[in-house]
Amino acid sequence: MRVRWIGLALALVLLGSAAGYAYGHESDEGPRDVGAAHPIAAVDPSWPAEPAEVLPDSPFPALATGVKTHLETVGSEPFALRVPIPNHWVRSNSALNEWKWYPADDFEYNTYFLRVGSIGPHQPIPTVLSQRIAALEGAESVKDLDIESQTADSFTATYVSDKHRRLNMERVLPAPDGTAMVWIALIGRMSDREGMAELFPRITNGVSLS
């Protein structure tokens, strides 16, 4: 009788060992050896990534301060907007509910331009702003993203796209009910910063319902 109890106890010990191995295998990469400790190689989380390739900017003249603007209407009633646009800039209706303006018909890529996009109803401004930043973070063509500054409804960022360093100033504007109505982005080169910093608030502060 005692032999049977000894045999049963031994079987339970073996079963418990097997169960412990199975749990360890499911919860980690493999069973752990609880014997002598072994050194673990350190991993440096700040190991530098390969720097993005940056080509020289176009010699196209930098955006000047004090450019004159006029009002243009985008969208359709009852959500049509009037937006201040620099004189002589050329409009491109590139996508549904999004409009772009370039400095001239013979503009060069990777210089500067304006983007305006309407937003679906009743979205909180912080949510839309986070989505806009996330879109940059997730864009395959965007490298070396740096959010230089951020407010409750705007941000300024630099990044490399198409091998050119870009400066992006963006703001989300409210509808009469306080939810997000439209986002506006002015994108250019580092050499355009002074002109952009002067022009961007004049555009965003001048937007109104048509």
mmCIF file with all atom_site columns, N, CA, C and O in Angstrom, residues 110 141-143 159-166:
data_model
loop_
_atom_site.group_PDB
_atom_site.id
_atom_site.type_symbol
_atom_site.label_atom_id
_atom_site.label_alt_id
_atom_site.label_comp_id
_atom_site.label_asym_id
_atom_site.label_entity_id
_atom_site.label_seq_id
_atom_site.pdbx_PDB_ins_code
_atom_site.Cartn_x
_atom_site.Cartn_y
_atom_site.Cartn_z
_atom_site.occupancy
_atom_site.B_iso_or_equiv
_atom_site.pdbx_formal_charge
_atom_site.auth_seq_id
_atom_site.auth_comp_id
_atom_site.auth_asym_id
_atom_site.auth_atom_id
_atom_site.pdbx_PDB_model_num
ATOM 1  N N  . ASN A 1 110 ? 9.373  70.327 -54.523 1.00 0.00 ? 110 ASN A N  1
ATOM 2  C CA . ASN A 1 110 ? 10.191 70.447 -53.321 1.00 0.00 ? 110 ASN A CA 1
ATOM 3  C C  . ASN A 1 110 ? 10.596 71.882 -53.035 1.00 0.00 ? 110 ASN A C  1
ATOM 4  O O  . ASN A 1 110 ? 11.673 72.142 -52.495 1.00 0.00 ? 110 ASN A O  1
ATOM 5  N N  . SER A 1 141 ? 7.311  57.708 -47.125 1.00 0.00 ? 141 SER A N  1
ATOM 6  C CA . SER A 1 141 ? 8.257  58.634 -47.744 1.00 0.00 ? 141 SER A CA 1
ATOM 7  C C  . SER A 1 141 ? 8.858  59.619 -46.743 1.00 0.00 ? 141 SER A C  1
ATOM 8  O O  . SER A 1 141 ? 9.767  60.376 -47.086 1.00 0.00 ? 141 SER A O  1
ATOM 9  N N  . VAL A 1 142 ? 8.346  59.636 -45.504 1.00 0.00 ? 142 VAL A N  1
ATOM 10 C CA . VAL A 1 142 ? 8.810  60.599 -44.505 1.00 0.00 ? 142 VAL A CA 1
ATOM 11 C C  . VAL A 1 142 ? 9.888  59.974 -43.630 1.00 0.00 ? 142 VAL A C  1
ATOM 12 O O  . VAL A 1 142 ? 9.697  58.919 -43.039 1.00 0.00 ? 142 VAL A O  1
ATOM 13 N N  . LYS A 1 143 ? 11.027 60.647 -43.544 1.00 0.00 ? 143 LYS A N  1
ATOM 14 C CA . LYS A 1 143 ? 12.140 60.196 -42.712 1.00 0.00 ? 143 LYS A CA 1
ATOM 15 C C  . LYS A 1 143 ? 12.533 61.327 -41.760 1.00 0.00 ? 143 LYS A C  1
ATOM 16 O O  . LYS A 1 143 ? 12.311 62.501 -42.049 1.00 0.00 ? 143 LYS A O  1
ATOM 17 N N  . TYR A 1 159 ? 11.024 67.299 -41.636 1.00 0.00 ? 159 TYR A N  1
ATOM 18 C CA . TYR A 1 159 ? 11.245 65.904 -42.012 1.00 0.00 ? 159 TYR A CA 1
ATOM 19 C C  . TYR A 1 159 ? 11.918 65.869 -43.379 1.00 0.00 ? 159 TYR A C  1
ATOM 20 O O  . TYR A 1 159 ? 12.047 66.891 -44.061 1.00 0.00 ? 159 TYR A O  1
ATOM 21 N N  . VAL A 1 160 ? 12.339 64.692 -43.761 1.00 0.00 ? 160 VAL A N  1
ATOM 22 C CA . VAL A 1 160 ? 12.929 64.482 -45.082 1.00 0.00 ? 160 VAL A CA 1
ATOM 23 C C  . VAL A 1 160 ? 11.934 63.684 -45.916 1.00 0.00 ? 160 VAL A C  1
ATOM 24 O O  . VAL A 1 160 ? 11.448 62.642 -45.480 1.00 0.00 ? 160 VAL A O  1
ATOM 25 N N  . SER A 1 161 ? 11.614 64.206 -47.100 1.00 0.00 ? 161 SER A N  1
ATOM 26 C CA . SER A 1 161 ? 10.722 63.524 -48.031 1.00 0.00 ? 161 SER A CA 1
ATOM 27 C C  . SER A 1 161 ? 11.293 63.670 -49.432 1.00 0.00 ? 161 SER A C  1
ATOM 28 O O  . SER A 1 161 ? 11.694 64.776 -49.818 1.00 0.00 ? 161 SER A O  1
ATOM 29 N N  . ASP A 1 162 ? 11.317 62.573 -50.172 1.00 0.00 ? 162 ASP A N  1
ATOM 30 C CA . ASP A 1 162 ? 11.901 62.582 -51.510 1.00 0.00 ? 162 ASP A CA 1
ATOM 31 C C  . ASP A 1 162 ? 13.322 63.152 -51.481 1.00 0.00 ? 162 ASP A C  1
ATOM 32 O O  . ASP A 1 162 ? 13.735 63.903 -52.379 1.00 0.00 ? 162 ASP A O  1
ATOM 33 N N  . LYS A 1 163 ? 14.022 62.842 -50.394 1.00 0.00 ? 163 LYS A N  1
ATOM 34 C CA . LYS A 1 163 ? 15.426 63.247 -50.225 1.00 0.00 ? 163 LYS A CA 1
ATOM 35 C C  . LYS A 1 163 ? 15.610 64.754 -50.100 1.00 0.00 ? 163 LYS A C  1
ATOM 36 O O  . LYS A 1 163 ? 16.690 65.287 -50.391 1.00 0.00 ? 163 LYS A O  1
ATOM 37 N N  . HIS A 1 164 ? 14.550 65.458 -49.653 1.00 0.00 ? 164 HIS A N  1
ATOM 38 C CA . HIS A 1 164 ? 14.643 66.892 -49.426 1.00 0.00 ? 164 HIS A CA 1
ATOM 39 C C  . HIS A 1 164 ? 14.122 67.217 -48.021 1.00 0.00 ? 164 HIS A C  1
ATOM 40 O O  . HIS A 1 164 ? 13.112 66.664 -47.589 1.00 0.00 ? 164 HIS A O  1
ATOM 41 N N  . ARG A 1 165 ? 14.826 68.118 -47.340 1.00 0.00 ? 165 ARG A N  1
ATOM 42 C CA . ARG A 1 165 ? 14.394 68.541 -46.010 1.00 0.00 ? 165 ARG A CA 1
ATOM 43 C C  . ARG A 1 165 ? 13.206 69.478 -46.161 1.00 0.00 ? 165 ARG A C  1
ATOM 44 O O  . ARG A 1 165 ? 13.251 70.454 -46.901 1.00 0.00 ? 165 ARG A O  1
ATOM 45 N N  . ARG A 1 166 ? 12.108 69.172 -45.446 1.00 0.00 ? 166 ARG A N  1
ATOM 46 C CA . ARG A 1 166 ? 10.871 69.927 -45.564 1.00 0.00 ? 166 ARG A CA 1
ATOM 47 C C  . ARG A 1 166 ? 10.492 70.549 -44.219 1.00 0.00 ? 166 ARG A C  1
ATOM 48 O O  . ARG A 1 166 ? 10.778 69.987 -43.151 1.00 0.00 ? 166 ARG A O  1
#
